[in-house]
Coordinates of C-alpha atoms and ligand atoms in Angstrom, one line a residue:
X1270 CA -18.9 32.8 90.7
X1271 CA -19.1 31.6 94.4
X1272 CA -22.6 30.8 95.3
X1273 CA -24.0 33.5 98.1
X1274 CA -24.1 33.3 101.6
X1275 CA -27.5 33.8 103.3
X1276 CA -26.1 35.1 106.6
X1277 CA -28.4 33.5 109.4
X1278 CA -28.9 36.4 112.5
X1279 CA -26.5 35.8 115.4
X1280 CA -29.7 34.7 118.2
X1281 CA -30.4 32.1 115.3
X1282 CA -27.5 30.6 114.9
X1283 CA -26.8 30.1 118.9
X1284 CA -30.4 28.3 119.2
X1285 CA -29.9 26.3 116.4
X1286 CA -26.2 25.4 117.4
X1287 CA -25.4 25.6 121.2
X1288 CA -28.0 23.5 123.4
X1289 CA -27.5 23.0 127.5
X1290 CA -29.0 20.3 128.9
X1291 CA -29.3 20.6 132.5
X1292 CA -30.2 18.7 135.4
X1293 CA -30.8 14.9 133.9
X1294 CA -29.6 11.6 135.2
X1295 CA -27.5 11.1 132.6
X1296 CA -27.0 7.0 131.4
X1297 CA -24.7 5.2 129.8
X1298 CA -24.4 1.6 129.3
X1299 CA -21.8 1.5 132.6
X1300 CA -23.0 4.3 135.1
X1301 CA -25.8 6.9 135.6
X1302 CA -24.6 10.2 136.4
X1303 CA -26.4 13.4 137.7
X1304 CA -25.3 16.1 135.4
X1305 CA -25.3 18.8 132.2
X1306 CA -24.5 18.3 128.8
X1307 CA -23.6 21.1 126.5
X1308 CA -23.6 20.9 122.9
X1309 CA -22.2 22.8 120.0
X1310 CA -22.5 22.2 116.2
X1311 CA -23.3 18.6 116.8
X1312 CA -21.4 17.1 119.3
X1313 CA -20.8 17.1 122.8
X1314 CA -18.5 19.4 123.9
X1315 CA -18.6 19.2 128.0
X1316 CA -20.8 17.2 130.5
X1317 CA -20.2 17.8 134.0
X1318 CA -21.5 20.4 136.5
X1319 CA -20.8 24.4 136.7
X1320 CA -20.2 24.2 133.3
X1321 CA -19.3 27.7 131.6
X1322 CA -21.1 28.0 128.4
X1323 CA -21.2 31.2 125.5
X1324 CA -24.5 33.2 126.3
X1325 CA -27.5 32.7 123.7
X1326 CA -27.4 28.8 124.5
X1327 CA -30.8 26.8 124.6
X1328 CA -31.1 25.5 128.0
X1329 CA -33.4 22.3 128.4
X1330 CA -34.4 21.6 132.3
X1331 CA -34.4 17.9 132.2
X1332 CA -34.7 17.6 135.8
X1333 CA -36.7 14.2 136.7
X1334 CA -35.9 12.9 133.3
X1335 CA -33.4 10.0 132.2
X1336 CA -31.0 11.8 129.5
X1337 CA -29.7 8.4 127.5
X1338 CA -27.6 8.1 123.9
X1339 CA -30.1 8.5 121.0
X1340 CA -31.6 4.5 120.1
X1341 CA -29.5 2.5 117.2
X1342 CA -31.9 0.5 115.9
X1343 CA -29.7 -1.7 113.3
X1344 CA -32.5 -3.2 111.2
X1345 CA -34.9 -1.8 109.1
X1346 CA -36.1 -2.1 105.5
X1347 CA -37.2 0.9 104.2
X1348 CA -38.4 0.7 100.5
X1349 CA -37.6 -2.9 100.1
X1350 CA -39.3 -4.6 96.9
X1351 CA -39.9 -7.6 98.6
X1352 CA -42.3 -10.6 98.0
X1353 CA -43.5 -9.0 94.8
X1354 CA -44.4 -5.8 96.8
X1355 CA -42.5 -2.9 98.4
X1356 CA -42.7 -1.9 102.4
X1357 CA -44.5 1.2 102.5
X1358 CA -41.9 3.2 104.7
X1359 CA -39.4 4.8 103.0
X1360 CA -36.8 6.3 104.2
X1361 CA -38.1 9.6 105.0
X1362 CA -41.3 8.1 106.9
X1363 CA -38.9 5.1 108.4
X1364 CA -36.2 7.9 110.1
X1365 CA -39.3 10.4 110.9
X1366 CA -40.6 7.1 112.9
X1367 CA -37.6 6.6 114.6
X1368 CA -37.0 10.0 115.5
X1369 CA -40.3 10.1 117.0
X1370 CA -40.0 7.0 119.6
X1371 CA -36.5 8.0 120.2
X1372 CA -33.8 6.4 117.8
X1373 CA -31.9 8.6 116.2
X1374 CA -29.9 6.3 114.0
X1375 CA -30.7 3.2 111.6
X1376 CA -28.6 0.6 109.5
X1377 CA -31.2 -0.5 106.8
X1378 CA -30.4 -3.5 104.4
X1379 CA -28.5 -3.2 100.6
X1380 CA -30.7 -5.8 99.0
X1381 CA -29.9 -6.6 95.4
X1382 CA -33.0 -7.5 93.2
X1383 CA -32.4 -10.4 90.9
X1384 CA -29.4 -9.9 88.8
X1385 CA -28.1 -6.9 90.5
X1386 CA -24.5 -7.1 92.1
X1387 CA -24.0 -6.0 96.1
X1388 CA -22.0 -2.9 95.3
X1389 CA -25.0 -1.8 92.9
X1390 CA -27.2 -2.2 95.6
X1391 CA -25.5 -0.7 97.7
X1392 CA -25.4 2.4 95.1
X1393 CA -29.2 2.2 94.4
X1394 CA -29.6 2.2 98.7
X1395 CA -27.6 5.0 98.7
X1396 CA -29.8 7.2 96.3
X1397 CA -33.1 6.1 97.6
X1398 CA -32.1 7.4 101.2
X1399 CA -29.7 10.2 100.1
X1400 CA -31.4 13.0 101.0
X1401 CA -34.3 11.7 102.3
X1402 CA -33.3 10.4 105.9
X1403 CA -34.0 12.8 108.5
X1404 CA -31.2 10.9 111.0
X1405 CA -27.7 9.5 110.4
X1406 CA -28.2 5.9 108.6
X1407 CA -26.1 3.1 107.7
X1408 CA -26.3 -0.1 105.6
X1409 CA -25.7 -3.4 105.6
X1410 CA -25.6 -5.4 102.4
X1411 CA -27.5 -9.1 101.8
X1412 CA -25.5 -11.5 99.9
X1413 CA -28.1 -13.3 98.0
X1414 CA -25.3 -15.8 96.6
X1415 CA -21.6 -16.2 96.0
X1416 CA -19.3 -15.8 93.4
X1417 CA -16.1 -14.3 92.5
X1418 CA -17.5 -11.2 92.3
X1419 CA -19.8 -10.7 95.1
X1420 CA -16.4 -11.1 96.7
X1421 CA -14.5 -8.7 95.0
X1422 CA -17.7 -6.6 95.9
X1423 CA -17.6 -6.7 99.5
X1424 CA -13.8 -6.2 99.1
X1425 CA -14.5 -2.8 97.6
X1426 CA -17.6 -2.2 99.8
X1427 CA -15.9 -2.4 103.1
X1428 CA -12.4 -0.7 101.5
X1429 CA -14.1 2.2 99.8
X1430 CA -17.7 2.7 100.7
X1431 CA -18.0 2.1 104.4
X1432 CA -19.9 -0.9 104.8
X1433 CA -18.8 -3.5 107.2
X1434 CA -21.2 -6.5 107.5
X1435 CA -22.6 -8.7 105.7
X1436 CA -26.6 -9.9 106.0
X1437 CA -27.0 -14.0 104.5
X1438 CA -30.2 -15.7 104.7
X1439 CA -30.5 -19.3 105.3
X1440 CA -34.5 -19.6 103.8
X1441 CA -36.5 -17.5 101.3
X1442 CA -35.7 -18.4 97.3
X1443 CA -32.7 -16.4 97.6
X1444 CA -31.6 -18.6 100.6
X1445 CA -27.7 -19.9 100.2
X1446 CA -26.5 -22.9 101.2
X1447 CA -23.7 -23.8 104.3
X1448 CA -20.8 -23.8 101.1
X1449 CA -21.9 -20.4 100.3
X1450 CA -22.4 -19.8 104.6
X1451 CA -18.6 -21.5 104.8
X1452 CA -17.2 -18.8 102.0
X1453 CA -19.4 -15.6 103.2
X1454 CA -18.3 -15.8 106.4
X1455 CA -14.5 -17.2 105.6
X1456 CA -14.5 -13.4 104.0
X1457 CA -16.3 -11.4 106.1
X1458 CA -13.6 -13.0 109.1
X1459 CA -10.5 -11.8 106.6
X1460 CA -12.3 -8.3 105.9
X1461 CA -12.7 -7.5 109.6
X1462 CA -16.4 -7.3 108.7
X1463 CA -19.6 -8.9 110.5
X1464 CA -21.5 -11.6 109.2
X1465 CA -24.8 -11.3 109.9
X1466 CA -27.8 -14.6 109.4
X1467 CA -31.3 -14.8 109.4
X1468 CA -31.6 -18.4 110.7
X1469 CA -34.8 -20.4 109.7
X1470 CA -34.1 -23.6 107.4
X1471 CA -35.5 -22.8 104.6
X1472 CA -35.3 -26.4 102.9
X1473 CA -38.0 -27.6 106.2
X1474 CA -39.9 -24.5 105.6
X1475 CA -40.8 -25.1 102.0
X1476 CA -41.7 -29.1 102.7
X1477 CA -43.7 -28.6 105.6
X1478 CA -45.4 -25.4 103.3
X1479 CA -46.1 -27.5 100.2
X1480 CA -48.1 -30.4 102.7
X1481 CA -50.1 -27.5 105.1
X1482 CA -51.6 -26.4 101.6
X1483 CA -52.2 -29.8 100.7
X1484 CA -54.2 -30.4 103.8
X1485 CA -56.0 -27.3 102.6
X1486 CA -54.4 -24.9 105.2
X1487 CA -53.8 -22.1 103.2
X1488 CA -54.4 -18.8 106.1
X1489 CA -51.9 -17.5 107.8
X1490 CA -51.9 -19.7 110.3
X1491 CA -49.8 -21.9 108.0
X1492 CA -47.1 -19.7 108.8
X1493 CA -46.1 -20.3 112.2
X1494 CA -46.6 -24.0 112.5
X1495 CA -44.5 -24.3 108.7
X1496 CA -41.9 -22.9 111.1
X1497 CA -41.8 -23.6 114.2
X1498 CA -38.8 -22.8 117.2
X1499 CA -36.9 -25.9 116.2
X1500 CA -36.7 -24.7 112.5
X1501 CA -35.1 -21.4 113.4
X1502 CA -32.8 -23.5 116.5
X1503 CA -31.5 -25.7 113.8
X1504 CA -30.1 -23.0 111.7
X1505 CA -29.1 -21.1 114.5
X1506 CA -26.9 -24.0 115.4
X1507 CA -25.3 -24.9 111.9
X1508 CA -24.8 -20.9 111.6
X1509 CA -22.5 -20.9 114.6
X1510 CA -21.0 -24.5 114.1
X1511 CA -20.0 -23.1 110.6
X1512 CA -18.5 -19.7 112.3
X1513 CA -16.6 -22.1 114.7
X1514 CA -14.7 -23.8 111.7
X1515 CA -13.9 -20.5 109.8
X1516 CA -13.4 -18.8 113.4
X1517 CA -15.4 -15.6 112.4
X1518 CA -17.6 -13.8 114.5
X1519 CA -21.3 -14.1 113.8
X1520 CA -24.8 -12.2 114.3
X1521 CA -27.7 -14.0 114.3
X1522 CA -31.1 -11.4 113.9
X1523 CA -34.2 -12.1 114.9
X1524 CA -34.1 -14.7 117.8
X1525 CA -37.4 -15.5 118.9
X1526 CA -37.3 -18.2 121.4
X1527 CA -35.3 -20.2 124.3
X1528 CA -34.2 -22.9 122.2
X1529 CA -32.2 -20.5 119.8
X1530 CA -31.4 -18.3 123.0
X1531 CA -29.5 -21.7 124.3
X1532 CA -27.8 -22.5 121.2
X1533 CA -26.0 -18.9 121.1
X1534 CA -25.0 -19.0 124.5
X1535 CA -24.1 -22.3 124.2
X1536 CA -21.4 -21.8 121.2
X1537 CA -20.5 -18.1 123.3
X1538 CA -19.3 -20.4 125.9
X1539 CA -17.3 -22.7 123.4
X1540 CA -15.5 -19.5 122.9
X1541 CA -17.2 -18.0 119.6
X1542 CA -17.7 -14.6 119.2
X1543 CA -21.5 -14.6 118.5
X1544 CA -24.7 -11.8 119.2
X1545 CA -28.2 -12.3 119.3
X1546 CA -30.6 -9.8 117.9
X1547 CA -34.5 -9.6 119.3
X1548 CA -37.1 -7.6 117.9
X1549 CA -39.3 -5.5 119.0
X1550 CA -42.8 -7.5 118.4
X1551 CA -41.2 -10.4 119.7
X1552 CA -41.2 -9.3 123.2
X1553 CA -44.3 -7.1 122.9
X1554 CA -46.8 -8.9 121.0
X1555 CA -48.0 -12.5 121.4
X1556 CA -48.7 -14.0 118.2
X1557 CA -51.9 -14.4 116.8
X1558 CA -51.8 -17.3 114.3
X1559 CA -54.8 -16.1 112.2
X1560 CA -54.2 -12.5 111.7
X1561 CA -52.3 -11.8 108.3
X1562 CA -51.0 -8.8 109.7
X1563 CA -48.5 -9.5 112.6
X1564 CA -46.7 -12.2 110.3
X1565 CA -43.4 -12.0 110.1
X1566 CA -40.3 -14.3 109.7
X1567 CA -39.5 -16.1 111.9
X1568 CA -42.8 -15.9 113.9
X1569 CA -43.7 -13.9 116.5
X1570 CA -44.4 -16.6 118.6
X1571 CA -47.4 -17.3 120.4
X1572 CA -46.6 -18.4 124.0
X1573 CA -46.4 -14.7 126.4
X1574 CA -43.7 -16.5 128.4
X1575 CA -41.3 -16.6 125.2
X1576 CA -41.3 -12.5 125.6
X1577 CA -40.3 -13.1 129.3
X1578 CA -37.6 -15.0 128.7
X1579 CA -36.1 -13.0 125.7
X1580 CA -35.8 -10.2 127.9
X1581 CA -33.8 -12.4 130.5
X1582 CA -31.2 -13.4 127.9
X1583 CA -31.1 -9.7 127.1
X1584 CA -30.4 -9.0 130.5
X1585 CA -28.0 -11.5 131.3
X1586 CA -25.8 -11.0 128.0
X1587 CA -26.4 -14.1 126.3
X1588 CA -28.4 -11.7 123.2
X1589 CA -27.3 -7.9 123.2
X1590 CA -29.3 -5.7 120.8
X1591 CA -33.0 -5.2 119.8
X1592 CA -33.9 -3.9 116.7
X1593 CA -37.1 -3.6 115.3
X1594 CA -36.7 -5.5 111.5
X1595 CA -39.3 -2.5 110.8
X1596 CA -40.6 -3.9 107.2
X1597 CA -43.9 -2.5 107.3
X1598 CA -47.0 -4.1 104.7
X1599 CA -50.5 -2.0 104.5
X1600 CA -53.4 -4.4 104.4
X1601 CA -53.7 -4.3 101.2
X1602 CA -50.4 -5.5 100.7
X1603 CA -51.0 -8.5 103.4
X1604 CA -54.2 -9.5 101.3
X1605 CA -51.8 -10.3 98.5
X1606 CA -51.8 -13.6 100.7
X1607 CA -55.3 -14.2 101.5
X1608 CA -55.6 -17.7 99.6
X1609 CA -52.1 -18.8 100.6
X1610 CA -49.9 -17.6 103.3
X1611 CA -46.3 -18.0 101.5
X1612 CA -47.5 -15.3 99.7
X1613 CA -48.2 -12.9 102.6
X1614 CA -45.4 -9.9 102.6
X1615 CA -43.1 -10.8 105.5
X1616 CA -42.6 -7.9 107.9
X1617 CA -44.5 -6.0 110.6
X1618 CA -43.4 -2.5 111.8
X1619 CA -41.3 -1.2 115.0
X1620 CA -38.9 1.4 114.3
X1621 CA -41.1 4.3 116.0
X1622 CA -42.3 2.0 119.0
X1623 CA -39.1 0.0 119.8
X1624 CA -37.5 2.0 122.5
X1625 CA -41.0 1.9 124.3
X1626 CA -41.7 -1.3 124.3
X1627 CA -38.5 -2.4 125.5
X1628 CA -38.6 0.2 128.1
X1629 CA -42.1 -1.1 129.2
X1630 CA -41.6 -5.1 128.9
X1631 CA -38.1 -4.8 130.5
X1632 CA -37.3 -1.8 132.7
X1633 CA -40.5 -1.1 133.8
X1634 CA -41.2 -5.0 134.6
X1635 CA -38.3 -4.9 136.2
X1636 CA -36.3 -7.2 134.6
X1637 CA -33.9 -4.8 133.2
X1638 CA -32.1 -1.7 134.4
X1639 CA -31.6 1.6 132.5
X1640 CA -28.1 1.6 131.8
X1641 CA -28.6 -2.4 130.3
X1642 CA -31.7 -0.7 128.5
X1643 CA -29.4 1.5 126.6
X1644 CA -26.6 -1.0 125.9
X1645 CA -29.4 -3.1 124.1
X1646 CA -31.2 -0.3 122.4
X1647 CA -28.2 1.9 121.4
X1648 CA -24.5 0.8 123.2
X1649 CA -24.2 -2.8 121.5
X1650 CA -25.2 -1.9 118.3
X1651 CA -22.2 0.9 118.2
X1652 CA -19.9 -1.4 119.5
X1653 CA -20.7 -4.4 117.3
X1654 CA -20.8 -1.8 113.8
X1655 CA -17.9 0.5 114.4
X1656 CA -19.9 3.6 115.7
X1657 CA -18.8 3.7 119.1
X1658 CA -18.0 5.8 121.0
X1659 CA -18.9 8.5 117.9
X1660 CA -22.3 6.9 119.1
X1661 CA -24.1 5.0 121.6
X1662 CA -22.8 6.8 124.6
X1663 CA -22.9 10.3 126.3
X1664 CA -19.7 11.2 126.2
X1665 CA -17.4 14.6 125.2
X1666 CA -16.7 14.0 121.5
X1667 CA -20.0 11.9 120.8
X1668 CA -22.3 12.9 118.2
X1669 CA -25.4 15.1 119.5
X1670 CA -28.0 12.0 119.5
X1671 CA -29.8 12.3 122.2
X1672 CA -33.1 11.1 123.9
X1673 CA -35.0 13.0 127.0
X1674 CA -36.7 9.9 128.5
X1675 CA -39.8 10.5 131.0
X1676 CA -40.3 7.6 132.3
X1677 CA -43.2 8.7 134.7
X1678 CA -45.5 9.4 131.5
X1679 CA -47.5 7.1 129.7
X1680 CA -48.3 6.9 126.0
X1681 CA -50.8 4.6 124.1
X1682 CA -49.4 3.3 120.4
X1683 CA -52.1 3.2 117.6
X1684 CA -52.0 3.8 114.1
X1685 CA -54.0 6.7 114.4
X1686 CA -51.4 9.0 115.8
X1687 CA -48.1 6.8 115.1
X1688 CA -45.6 8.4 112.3
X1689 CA -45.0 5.2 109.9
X1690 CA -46.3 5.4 106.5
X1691 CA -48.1 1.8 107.6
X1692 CA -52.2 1.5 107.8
X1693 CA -51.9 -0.4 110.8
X1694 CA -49.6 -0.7 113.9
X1695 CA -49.3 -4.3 115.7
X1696 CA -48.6 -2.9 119.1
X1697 CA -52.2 -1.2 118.4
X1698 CA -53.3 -0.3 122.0
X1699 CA -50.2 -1.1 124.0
X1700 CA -49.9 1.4 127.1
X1701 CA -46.4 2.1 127.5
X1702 CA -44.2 4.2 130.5
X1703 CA -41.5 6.2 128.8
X1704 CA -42.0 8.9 126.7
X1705 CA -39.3 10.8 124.2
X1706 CA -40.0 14.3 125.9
X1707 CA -36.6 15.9 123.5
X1708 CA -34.7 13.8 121.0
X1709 CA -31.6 15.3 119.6
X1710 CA -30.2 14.6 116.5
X1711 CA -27.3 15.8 115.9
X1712 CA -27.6 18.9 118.0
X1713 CA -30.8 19.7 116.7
X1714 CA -34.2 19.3 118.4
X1715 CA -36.5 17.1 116.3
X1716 CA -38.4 16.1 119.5
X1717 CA -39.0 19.2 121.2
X1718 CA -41.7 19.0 124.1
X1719 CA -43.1 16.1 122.9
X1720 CA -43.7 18.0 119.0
X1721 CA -42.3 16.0 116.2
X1722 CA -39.6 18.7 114.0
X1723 CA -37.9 16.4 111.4
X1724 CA -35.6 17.7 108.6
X1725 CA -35.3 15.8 105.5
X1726 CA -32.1 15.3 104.5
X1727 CA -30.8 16.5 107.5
X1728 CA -29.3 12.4 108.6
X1729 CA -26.1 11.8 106.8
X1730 CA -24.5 8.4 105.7
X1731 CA -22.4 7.1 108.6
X1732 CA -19.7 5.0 107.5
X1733 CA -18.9 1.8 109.8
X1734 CA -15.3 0.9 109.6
X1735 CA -14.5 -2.8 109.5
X1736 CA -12.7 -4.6 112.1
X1737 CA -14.6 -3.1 115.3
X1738 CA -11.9 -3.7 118.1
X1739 CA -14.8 -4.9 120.5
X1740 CA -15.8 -8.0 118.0
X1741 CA -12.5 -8.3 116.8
X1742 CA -10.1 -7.8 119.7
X1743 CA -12.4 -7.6 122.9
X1744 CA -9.0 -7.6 124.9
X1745 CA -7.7 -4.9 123.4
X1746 CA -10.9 -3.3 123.5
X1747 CA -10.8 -3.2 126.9
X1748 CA -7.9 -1.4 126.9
X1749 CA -9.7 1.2 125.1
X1750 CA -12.4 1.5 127.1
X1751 CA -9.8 2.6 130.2
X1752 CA -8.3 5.1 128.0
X1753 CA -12.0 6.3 127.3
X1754 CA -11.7 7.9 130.7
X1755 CA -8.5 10.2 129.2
X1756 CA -10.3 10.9 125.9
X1757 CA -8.4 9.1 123.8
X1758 CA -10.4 6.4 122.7
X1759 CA -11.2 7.3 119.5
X1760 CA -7.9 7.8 118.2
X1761 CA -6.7 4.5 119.4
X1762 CA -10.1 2.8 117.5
X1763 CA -8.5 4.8 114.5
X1764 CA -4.9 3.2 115.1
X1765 CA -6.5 -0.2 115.9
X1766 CA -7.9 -0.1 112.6
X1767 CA -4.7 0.8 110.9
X1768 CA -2.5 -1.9 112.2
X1769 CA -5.5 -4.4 111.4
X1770 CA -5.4 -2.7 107.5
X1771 CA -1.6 -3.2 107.7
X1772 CA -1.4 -6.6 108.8
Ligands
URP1936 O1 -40.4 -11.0 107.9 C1 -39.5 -10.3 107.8 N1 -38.6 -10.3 108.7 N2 -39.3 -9.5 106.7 C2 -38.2 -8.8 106.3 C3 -37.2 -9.7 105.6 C4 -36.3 -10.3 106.6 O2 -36.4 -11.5 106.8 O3 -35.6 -9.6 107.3
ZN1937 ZN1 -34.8 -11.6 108.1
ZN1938 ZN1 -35.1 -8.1 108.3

């Protein structure tokens, strides 16, 4: 017996379905354009002026307001047992948060506990968020070791189950070694996939650890100086002389100062095909070596001019996404610490607050411009996992993300009103210009007027296809992006997939 139909009335449907957006300066990573957007069932199906659209459509003025691709914010940990603990937002709360500040996509972590194998948790990922994410998600998957069969699983992963990078982590106890680097990212290069690090050397961390709590320096402050800039530079630097021996592109996450800055842009102009990821409290909060609650790995570190000059190598190319590594503690959690700060949960939050803060600290300092804000919050992202240019740009034939930016408003981040599950917020106070007016998800308004209208379940599982032509052919990618201006570009991502399958 087929299951009925509730028929939904005609004037319903049309709201729910069509949406007009008129009047915006629209921006994209390459251009800002004055014109409307009209949206059916999801995607964008015109953009232009004089547009001739069915009758019953929504029409949103945005006149005055910046109309920019929905934020990609490609790390968060939602529900991550972690440190003997689990991060409080889960993946309804995480995407509810990110909805509200303006992202309208995520690519959380796979991490296996202790004995499970990558494709299980990439299974057990899949039914914790399932149904519960109120935006389109995707996941990477951690390789906490390497064997035969972590191989075969990230054969199966990126052939069958849409994953296409690859997160290693070179401290922590599940840290691997450069063997296990050397391999990983020998595999990730034949898979077409990304291989992603967290560089701090874990082998200097634990030393310098083990003699701060002999001295009897056992509070957080222990934290930053057990791991300071040249700790995280050192990895850094083995990470890409390793990709420059296997020749595989690389992506190094949380880069928090000048001397890591350097090294990536120094192995970019050997030729390697390596991105920098900053986060969110690294160039909005100044570390504070004694409060338990903005640690994080590495360190958000505690000189203000280190924010400055993150946001100049984010403006000049030599790092190209933000993310927020939104792995949120309550203070409870952090006291789990309080008599010895290796035991402090790693993570602070960022998912809600990332697309403001970047907004304030680098376009409205001026040291960014709107269509280089987007390729950092959103553009880069797609183009480094496979999404573009289904997302990360305006464009006909794009998924419906999008974010209605007034950038003449103000709002003040605090706890007390954010949308994270988390009991505190370490941008507590920050005054920020830029505020999410209408974010659309999908063709559906979740951010309407400034009111938060999330549906759970209503984010699906976006698959990210391995061999993205922009990391793995940037020559050929180019060609793409002129045949963009046709319309044809996603096809010919499709075919330049194919003949890299075929090969
Ligand atoms: O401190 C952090 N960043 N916690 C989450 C785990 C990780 O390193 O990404
Ligand atoms: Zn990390
Ligand atoms: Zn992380």
């Amino acid at each position: 017996m087929s299951t009925p139909v509730k028929k939904v009335p005609i004037h319903l449907q049309s709201s729910q379905t069509r949406l007009l957006i008129k009047n915006g300066k629209i921006v994209n990573e390459n251009e800002i354009t004055d014109g409307d957007i009209y949206i059916e069932d999801g995607v964008i199906k015109q953009l232009g002026r004089n547009l001739i659209i069915p009758g019953g459509t929504r029409t949103i003025d945005a006149r005055g307001r910046y109309v920019m691709p929905g934020g990609i914010d490609p790390h968060t940990h939602f529900e991550f047992e972690f440190m003997g603990t689990k991060s409080v937002d889960d993946f309804y709360h995480g995407t509810k948060a990110a909805i509200a500040g303006g992202t309208t996509t995520i690519i959380d972590f796979a991490f296996p506990k202790p004995g499970e194998s990558p494709l299980d948790a990439y299974h057990t990922y899949r039914l914790k968020a399932d149904g519960k994410v109120c935006c389109d998600y995707g996941l990477h998957v951690c390789l906490t070791g390497w064997s035969d069969q972590v191989k075969k699983d990230m054969d199966l992963l990126c052939r069958d189950h849409g994953v296409n990078s690859f997160k290693l982590f070179m401290c922590y106890d599940f840290m691997v070694d450069d063997g296990e680097l050397y391999s990983a990212f020998e595999h990730c290069k034949n898979l077409g996939a990304i291989a992603q690090v967290h560089a701090e050397n874990g082998k200097i961390i634990i030393k310098n650890a083990e003699k701060l709590i002999a001295k009897g320096v056992t509070g957080p402050e222990g934290h930053e100086i057990s791991r300071p800039e040249e700790v995280e530079a050192e990895a850094v630097n083995r990470a890409c002389v390793i990709a420059k021996q296997v020749g595989s592109p690389l992506y190094v996450s949380n880069v928090t100062s000048d001397q890591s800055a350097e090294v990536i842009s120094a192995y970019q102009s050997k030729g390697v095909i390596v991105y920098g990821e900053v986060e969110a409290s690294s160039v909005a909060v100044v570390g504070q070596s004694n409060n338990p609650n903005l640690l994080t790995s590495p360190p958000i570190r505690s000189s203000p001019q280190a924010q400055t000059n993150l946001l100049s190598f984010l403006a000049s190319d030599i790092l190209q996404v933000t993310g927020s590594d939104n792995c949120t503690f309550n203070q409870s959690q952090k006291a789990l610490g309080k008599n010895d700060f290796r035991k402090i949960p790693n993570g602070v939050n960022g998912v809600e607050d990332r697309m403001s803060v970047i907004w304030e600290k680098g376009v409205h300092a001026g040291i960014i411009d709107p269509s280089r804000f987007v390729a950092i919050t959103s553009t880069n992202a797609a183009k480094i996992y496979n999404l573009f240019p289904r997302k990360g740009v305006i464009a006909v034939g794009s998924d419906a993300d999008i974010v209605i930016w007034n950038a003449n408003e103000t709002r003040t981040i605090s706890a007390k009103t954010h949308h994270q599950a988390v009991d505190f917020n370490v941008f507590e106070g920050m005054t920020c210009h830029g505020v999410p007016e209408y974010v659309i998800v999908n063709g559906r308004v979740c951010v309407d007027e400034g009111q938060l209208r999330v549906a759970e379940g209503h984010g699906r599982f976006i698959e990210t296809p391995v061999f993205p032509p922009y990391v793995y052919d940037p020559e050929k990618y180019i060609t793409l992006l002129t045949e963009h201006k046709n319309g044809t570009v996603e096809q010919n991502t499709q075919n330049f997939q194919k003949i890299h399958l075929e090969q």
